[in-house]
Short mmCIF file of C-alpha atoms in Angstrom, two decimals:
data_model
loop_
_atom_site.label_atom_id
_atom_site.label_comp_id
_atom_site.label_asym_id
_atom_site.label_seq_id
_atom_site.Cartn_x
_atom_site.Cartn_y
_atom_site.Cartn_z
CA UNK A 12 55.59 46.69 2.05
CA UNK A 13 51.48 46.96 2.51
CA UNK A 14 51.06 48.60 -0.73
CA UNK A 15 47.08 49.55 -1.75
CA UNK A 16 47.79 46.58 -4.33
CA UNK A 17 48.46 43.62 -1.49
CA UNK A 18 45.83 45.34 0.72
CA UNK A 19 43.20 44.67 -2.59
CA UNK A 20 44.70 40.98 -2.94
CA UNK A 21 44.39 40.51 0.97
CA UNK A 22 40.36 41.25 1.01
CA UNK A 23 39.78 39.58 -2.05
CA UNK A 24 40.95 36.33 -0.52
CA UNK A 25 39.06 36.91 2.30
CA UNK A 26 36.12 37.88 0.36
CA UNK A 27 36.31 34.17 -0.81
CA UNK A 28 36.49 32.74 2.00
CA UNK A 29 33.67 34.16 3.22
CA UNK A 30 31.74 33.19 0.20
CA UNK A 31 33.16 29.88 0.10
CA UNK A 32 32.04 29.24 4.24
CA UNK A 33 28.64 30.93 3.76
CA UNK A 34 28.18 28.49 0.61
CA UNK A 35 28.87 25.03 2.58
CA UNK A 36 26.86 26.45 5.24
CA UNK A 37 24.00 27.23 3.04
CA UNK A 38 24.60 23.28 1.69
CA UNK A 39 24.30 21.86 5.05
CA UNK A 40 21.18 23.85 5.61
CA UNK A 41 19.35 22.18 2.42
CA UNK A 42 20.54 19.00 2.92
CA UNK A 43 18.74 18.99 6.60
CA UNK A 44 16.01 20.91 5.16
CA UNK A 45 15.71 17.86 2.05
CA UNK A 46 15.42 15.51 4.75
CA UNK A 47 13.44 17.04 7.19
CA UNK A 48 10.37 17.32 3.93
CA UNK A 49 9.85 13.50 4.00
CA UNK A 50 8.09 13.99 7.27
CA UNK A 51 4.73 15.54 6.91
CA UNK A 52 2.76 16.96 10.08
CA UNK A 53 -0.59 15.51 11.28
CA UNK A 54 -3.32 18.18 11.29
CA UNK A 55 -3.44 18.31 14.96
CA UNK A 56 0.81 19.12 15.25
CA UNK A 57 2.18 15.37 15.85
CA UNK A 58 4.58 14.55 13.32
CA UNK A 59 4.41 10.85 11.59
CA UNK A 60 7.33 8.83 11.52
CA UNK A 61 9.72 8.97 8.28
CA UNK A 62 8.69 7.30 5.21
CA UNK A 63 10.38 4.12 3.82
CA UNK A 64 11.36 5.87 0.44
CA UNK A 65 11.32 2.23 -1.32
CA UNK A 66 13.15 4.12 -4.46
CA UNK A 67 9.88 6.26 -5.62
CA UNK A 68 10.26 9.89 -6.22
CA UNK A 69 9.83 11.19 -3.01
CA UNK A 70 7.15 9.58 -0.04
CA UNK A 71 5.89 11.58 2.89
CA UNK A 72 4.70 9.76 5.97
CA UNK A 73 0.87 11.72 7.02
CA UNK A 74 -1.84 11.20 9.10
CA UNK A 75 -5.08 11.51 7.56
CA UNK A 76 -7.42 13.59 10.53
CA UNK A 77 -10.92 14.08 11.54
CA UNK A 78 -12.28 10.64 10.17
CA UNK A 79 -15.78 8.69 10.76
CA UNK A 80 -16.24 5.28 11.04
CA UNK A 81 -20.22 6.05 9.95
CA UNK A 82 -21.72 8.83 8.81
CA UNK A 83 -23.11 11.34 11.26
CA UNK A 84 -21.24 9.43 13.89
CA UNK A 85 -18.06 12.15 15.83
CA UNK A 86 -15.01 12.49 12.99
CA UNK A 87 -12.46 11.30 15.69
CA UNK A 88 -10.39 8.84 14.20
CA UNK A 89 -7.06 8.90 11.63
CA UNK A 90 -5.49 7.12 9.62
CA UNK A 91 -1.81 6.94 8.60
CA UNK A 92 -0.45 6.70 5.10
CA UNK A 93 2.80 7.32 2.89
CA UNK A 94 2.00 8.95 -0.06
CA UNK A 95 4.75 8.46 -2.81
CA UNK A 96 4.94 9.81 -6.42
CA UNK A 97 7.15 9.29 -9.43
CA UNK A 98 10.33 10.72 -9.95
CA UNK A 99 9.21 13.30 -12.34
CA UNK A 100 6.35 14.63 -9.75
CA UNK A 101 2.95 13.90 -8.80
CA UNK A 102 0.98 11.66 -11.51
CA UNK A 103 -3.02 12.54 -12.02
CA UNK A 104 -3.63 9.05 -11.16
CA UNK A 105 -2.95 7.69 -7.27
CA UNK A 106 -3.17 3.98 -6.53
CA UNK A 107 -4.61 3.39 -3.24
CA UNK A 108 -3.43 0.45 -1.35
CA UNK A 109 -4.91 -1.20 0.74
CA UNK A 110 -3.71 -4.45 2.89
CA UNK A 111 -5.50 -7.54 4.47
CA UNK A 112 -5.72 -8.59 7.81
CA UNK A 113 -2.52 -8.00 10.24
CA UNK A 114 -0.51 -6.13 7.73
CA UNK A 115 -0.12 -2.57 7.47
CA UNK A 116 0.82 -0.31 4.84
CA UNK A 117 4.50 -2.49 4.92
CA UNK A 118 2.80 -5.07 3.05
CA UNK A 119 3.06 -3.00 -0.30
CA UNK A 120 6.48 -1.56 0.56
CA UNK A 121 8.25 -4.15 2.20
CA UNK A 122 12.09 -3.21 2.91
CA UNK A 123 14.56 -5.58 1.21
CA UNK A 124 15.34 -8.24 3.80
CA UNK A 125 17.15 -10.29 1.07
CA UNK A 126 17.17 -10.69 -2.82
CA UNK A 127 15.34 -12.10 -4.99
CA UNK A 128 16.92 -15.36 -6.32
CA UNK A 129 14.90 -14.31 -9.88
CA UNK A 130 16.71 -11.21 -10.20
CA UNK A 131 14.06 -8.50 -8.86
CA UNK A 132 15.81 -5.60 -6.29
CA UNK A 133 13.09 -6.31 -3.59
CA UNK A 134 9.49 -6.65 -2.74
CA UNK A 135 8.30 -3.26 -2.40
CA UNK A 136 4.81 -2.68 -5.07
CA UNK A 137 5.39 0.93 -4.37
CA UNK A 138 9.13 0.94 -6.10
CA UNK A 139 7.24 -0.91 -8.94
CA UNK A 140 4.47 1.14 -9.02
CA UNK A 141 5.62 4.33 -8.81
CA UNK A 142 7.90 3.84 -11.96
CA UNK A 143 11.27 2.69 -10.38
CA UNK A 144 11.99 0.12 -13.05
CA UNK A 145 10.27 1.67 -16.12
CA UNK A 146 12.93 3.16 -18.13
CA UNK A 147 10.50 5.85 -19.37
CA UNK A 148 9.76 6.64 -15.75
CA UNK A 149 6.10 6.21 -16.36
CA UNK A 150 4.64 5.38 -13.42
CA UNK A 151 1.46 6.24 -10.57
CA UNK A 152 1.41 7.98 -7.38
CA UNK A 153 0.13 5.63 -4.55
CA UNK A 154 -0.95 5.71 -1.05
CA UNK A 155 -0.80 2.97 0.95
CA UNK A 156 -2.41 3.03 4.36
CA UNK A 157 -2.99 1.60 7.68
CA UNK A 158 -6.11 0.62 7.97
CA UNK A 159 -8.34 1.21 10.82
CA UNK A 160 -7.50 -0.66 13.87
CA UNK A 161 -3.95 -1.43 11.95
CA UNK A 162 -0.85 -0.29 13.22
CA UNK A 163 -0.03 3.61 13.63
CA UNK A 164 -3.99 4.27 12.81
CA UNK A 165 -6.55 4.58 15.49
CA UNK A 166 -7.97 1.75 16.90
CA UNK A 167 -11.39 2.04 18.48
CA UNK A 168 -13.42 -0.63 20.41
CA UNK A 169 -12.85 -3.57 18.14
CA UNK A 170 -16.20 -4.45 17.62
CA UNK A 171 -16.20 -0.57 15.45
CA UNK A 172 -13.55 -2.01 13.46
CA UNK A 173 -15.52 -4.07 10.40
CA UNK A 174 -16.68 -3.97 6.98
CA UNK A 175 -19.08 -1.16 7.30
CA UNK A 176 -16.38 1.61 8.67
CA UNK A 177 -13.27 0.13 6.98
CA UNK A 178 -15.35 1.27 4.37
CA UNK A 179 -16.68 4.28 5.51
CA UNK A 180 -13.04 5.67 5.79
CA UNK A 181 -11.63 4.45 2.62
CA UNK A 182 -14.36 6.33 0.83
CA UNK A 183 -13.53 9.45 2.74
CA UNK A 184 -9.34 9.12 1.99
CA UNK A 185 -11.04 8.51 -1.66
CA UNK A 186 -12.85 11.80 -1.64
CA UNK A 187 -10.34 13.70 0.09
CA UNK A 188 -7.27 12.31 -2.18
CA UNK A 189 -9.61 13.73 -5.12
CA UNK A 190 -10.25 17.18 -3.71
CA UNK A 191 -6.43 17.78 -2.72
CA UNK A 192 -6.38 17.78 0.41
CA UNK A 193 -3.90 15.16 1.35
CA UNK A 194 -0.39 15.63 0.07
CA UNK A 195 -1.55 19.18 -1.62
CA UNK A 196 -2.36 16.92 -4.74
CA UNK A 197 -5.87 16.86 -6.22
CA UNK A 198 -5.80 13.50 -8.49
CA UNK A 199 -8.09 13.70 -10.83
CA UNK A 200 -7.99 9.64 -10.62
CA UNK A 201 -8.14 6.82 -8.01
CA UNK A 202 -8.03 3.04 -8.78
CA UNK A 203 -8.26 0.91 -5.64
CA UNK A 204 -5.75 -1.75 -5.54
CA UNK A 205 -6.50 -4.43 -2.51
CA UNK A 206 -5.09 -7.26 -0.88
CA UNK A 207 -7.70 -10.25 1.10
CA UNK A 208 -9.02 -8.61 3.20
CA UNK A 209 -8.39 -5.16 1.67
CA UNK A 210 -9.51 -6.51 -1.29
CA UNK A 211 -12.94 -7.07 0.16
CA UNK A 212 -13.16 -3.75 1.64
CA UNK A 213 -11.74 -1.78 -1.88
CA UNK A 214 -14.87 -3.83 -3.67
CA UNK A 215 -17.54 -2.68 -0.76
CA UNK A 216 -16.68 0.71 -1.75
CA UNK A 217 -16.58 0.85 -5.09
CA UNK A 218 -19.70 -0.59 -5.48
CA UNK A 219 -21.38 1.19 -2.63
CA UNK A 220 -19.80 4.96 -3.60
CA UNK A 221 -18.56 4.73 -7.40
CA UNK A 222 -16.06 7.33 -6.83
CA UNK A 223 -13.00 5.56 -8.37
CA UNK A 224 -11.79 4.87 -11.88
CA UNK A 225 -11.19 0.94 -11.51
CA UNK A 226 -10.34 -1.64 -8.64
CA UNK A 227 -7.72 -4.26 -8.32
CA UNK A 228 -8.60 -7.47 -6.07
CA UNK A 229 -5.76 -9.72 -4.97
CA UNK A 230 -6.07 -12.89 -3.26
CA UNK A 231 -9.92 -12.69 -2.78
CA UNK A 232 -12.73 -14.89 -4.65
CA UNK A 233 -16.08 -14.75 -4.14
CA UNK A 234 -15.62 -18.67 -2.63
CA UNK A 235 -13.27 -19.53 -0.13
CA UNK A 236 -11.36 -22.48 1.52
CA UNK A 237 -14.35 -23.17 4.69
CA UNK A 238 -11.34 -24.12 6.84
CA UNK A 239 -9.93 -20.45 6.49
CA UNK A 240 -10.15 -20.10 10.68
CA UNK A 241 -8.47 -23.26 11.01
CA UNK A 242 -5.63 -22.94 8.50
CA UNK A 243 -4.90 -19.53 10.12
CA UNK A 244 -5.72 -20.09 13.82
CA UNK A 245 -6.00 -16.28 15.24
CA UNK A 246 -5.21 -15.74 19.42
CA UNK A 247 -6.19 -12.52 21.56
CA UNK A 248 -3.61 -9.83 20.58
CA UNK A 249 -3.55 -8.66 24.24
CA UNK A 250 -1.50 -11.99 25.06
CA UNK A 251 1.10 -11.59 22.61
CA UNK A 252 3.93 -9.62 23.95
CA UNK A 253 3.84 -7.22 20.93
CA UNK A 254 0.45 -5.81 21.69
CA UNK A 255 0.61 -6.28 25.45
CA UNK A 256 1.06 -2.16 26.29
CA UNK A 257 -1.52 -1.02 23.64
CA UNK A 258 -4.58 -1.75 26.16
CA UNK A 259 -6.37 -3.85 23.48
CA UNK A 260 -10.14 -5.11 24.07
CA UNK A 261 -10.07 -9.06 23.54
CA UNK A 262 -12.39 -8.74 20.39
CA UNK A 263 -8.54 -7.75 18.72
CA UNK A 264 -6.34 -10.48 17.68
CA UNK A 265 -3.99 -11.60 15.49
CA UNK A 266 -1.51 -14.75 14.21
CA UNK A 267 -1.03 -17.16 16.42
CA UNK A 268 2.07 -19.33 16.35
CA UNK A 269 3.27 -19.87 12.87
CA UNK A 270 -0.05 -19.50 11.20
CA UNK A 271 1.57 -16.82 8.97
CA UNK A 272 3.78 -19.16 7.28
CA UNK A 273 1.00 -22.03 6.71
CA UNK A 274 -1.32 -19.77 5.53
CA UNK A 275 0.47 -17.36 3.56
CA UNK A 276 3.10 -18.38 2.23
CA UNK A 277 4.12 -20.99 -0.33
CA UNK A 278 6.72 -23.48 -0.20
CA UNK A 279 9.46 -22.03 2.22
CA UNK A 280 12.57 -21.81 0.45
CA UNK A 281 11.34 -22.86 -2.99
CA UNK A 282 8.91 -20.23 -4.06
CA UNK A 283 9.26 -17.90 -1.01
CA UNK A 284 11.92 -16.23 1.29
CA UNK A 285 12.27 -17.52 4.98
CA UNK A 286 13.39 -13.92 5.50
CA UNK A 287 10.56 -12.63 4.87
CA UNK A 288 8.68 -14.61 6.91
CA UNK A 289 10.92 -13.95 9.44
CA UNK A 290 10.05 -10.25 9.23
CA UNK A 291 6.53 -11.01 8.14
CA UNK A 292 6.10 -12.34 12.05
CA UNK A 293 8.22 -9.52 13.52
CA UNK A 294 5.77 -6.82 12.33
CA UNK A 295 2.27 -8.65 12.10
CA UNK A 296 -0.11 -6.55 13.26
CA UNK A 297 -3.98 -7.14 14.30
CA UNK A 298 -7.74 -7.86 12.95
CA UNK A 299 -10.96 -7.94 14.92
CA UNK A 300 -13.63 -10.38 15.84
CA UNK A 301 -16.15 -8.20 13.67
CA UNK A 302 -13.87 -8.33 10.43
CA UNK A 303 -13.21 -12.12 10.52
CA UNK A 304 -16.90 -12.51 10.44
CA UNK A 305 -17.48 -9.90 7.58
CA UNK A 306 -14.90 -12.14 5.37
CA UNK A 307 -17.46 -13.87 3.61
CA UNK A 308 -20.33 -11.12 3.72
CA UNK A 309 -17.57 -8.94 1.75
CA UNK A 310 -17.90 -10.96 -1.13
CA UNK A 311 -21.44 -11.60 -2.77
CA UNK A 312 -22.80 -10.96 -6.23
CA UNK A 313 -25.11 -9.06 -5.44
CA UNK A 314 -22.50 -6.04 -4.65
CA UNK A 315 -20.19 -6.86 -6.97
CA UNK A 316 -22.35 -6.14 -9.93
CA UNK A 317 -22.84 -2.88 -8.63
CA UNK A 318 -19.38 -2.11 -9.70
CA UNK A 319 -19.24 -0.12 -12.85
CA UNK A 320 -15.05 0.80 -13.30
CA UNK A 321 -12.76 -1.91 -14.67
CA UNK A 322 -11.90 -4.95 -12.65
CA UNK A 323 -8.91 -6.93 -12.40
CA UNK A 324 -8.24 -9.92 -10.03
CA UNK A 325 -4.97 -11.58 -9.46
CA UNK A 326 -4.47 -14.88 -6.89
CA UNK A 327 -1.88 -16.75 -6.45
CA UNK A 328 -2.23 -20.10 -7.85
CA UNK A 329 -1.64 -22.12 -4.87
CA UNK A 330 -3.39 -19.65 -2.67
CA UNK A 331 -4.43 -21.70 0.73
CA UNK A 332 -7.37 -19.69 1.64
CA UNK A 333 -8.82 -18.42 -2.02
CA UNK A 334 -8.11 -21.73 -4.18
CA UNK A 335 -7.76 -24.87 -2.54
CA UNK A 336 -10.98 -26.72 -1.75
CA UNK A 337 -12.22 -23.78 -2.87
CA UNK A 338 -11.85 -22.37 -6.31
CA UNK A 339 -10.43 -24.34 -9.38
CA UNK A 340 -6.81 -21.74 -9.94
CA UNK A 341 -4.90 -24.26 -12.21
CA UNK A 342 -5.32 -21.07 -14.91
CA UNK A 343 -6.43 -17.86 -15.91
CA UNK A 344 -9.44 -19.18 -17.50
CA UNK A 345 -10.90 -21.39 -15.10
CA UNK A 346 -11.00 -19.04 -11.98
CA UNK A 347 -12.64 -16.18 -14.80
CA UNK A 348 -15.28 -18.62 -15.40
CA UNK A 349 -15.97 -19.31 -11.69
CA UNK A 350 -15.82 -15.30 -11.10
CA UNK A 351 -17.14 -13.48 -14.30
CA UNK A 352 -21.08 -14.42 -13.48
CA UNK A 353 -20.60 -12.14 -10.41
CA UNK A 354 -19.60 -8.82 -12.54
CA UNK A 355 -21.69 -6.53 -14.56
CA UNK A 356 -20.29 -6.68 -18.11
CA UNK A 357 -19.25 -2.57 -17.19
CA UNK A 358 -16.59 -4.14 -14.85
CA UNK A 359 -14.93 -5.37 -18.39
CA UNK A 360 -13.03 -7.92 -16.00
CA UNK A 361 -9.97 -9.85 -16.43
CA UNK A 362 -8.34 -12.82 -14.05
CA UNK A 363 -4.72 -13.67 -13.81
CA UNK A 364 -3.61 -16.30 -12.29
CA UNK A 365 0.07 -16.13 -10.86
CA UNK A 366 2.08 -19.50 -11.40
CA UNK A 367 3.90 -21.08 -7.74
CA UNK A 368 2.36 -18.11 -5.48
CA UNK A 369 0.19 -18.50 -2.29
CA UNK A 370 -2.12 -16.14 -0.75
CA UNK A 371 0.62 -13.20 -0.12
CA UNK A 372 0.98 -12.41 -3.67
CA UNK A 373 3.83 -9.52 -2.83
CA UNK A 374 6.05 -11.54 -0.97
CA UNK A 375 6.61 -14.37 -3.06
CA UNK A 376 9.61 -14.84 -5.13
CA UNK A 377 7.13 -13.79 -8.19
CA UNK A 378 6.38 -10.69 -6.58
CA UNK A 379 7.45 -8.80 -9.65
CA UNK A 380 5.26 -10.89 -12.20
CA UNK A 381 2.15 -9.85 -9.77
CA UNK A 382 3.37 -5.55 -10.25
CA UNK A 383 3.89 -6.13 -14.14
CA UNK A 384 0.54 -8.05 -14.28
CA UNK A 385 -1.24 -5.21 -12.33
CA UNK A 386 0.73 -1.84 -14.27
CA UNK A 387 0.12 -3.69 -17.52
CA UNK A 388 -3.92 -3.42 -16.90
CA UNK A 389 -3.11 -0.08 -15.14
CA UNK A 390 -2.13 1.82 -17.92
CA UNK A 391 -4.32 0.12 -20.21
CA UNK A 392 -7.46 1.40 -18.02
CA UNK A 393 -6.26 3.47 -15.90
CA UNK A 394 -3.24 5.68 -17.18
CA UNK A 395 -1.26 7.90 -14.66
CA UNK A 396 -1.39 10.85 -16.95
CA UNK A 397 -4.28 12.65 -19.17
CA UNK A 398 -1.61 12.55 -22.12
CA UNK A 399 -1.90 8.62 -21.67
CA UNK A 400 -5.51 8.07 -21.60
CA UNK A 401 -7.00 6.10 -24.36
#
């Protein structure tokens, strides 16, 4: 018998399972709408590809718009970038990372190709960085770019791609990071972290604009090994079937036939991972004519005095192209007294020398000594939040 009772029962359940349906639905609909906020849209509407969330808080894949290789000259150029904080949100600090020649913003976030025999997750400077393996979660927001005439950036006529407007642009991400407008954040801090020739390029702008708070330099010296062309012969990236499409001028190039492992790399097996060399080849990218040239012209004492923000440099001790024939790296000590004569005593530098490491400092199997070397000066000059500054 339908009494008013069973009737009340009978909508009741039904009531649930409406609430129940409209509650999984409303799941589904987040979870898309979770994933869908790692992908952040380019000013002019084209989305960037999804970040490689290397275990930071969250990362968002952006295009940085409307940038000049000089000033005055058209603001027609952009830059791509993954901007990734700590798990606990945005730090007032952001570490911008830059890479050397033929690597792009992978080189500080490499995915894990294999493990570390030492016992370290991966290679990615980002998961470091960002806090990953603090158990405090301490840790620094970074970006780290393409630079320009690297990879998903533009790339103008190569002989616009040098010194002068790698510079040009970092100092405008610089600017921008600080006023907010890239990842809605406005850091009150930036400290330049650089790799060769990124390295060269984070000094030419620190000392040209003094707009950051301090500036890590990693495998760059102020000497060099004179056979740098020869150890890493260099071929027109238009004949290499990975560039082929792209419509490249001829003043591009990049590695030619295993030049990457020679150069970069130390001891195969030993001290490094063939896997990541593997990779490291699959995903080279390009440098210019003009930049090659500016290698040495990057480094002189005359502009490095200029910078007035703590310094740190790190090199790998058997680094090919920054210590053989070059500089003396058997320690700490040595290289600083080869380097500190070309630093104003405001740059309050320190050298560390990393033990069984060539020139690629991140993707050797003491990848993780090079991040703990780098956060332990970082938060002692540098701290990620107002609360930790001395």
């Amino acid at each position: 018998m339908d009494t008013f009772y069973n009737r009340i029962a009978r909508y009741t359940r039904l009531f649930s399972y409406v609430v129940l349906a409209m509650t999984f639905l409303a799941l589904i609909v987040f979870i898309g709408q979770s994933h869908a906020d790692t992908v952040a849209l380019g000013q002019n509407g084209q989305s960037a590809p999804p970040a490689n969330n290397g275990g930071a808080g969250t990362c968002k894949s952006m295009y940085v718009n409307n940038l000049a290789l000089a000033a005055g000259q058209s603001a027609n150029n952009r830059i791509y970038g993954e901007l990734c904080n700590p798990r606990y949100g945005a730090s007032q600090t952001v570490e911008l990372l830059v890479a050397g020649l033929t690597y792009d913003y992978q080189y500080w976030d490499w995915p894990s190709t294999s493990q570390n025999p030492q016992g370290s997750q991966d290679y990615s400077a980002v998961r470091y960085f960002t806090g990953y393996y603090n158990p405090a979660g301490i840790g620094y927001s970074t970006f780290s770019i393409d630079r320009i005439g690297i990879g998903l950036s533009s790339h103008p006529v190569s002989t616009d791609v040098n010194l002068a407007s790698n510079t040009y642009i970092l100092h405008q991400i610089v600017s921008r990071l600080k006023a907010g407008l890239i990842g809605n954040t406005k850091f009150h801090r930036v400290l330049l972290i650089g790799h060769s020739f990124g390295s060269r390029v984070s000094l030419t702008e620190a000392a040209t604009y003094h707009d950051v708070n301090g500036v890590v330099l990693t495998g760059a010296l102020h000497d060099q090994n004179p056979n740098v062309t020869t150890i890493a012969p260099a071929i027109e990236a238009s004949s290499d079937p990975a560039f082929a499409s792209m419509n490249l001028d001829s003043g591009y190039l990049t590695n030619g036939p295993g030049s990457i492992q020679a150069a970069f790399y130390y001891k195969p097996g030993t001290y490094s991972d063939a896997n990541v060399i593997a990779y490291n080849n699959q995903i080279k990218q390009t440098m210019t004519v003009s930049e090659l040239v500016n290698l040495k012209a990057a480094l002189t004492s005359t502009l490095s005095r200029q910078i007035n923000v703590p310094v740190l440099l790190v090199v790998g001790q058997e680094d090919l192209l920054s210590c053989v024939d070059a500089v003396n790296c058997s320690s700490s000590a040595t290289v600083y007294q080869e380097e500190a004569s070309f630093y104003s005593p405001q740059a309050q530098l320190q050298v560390r020398v990393i033990p069984n490491t060539g020139h690629d400092l991140n993707l050797h199997y003491s990848a993780h000594t090079t991040y703990a070397t780098i956060m332990r000066w970082a938060l002692a000059h540098v701290a990620p939040r107002s609360d930790l500054d001395a």
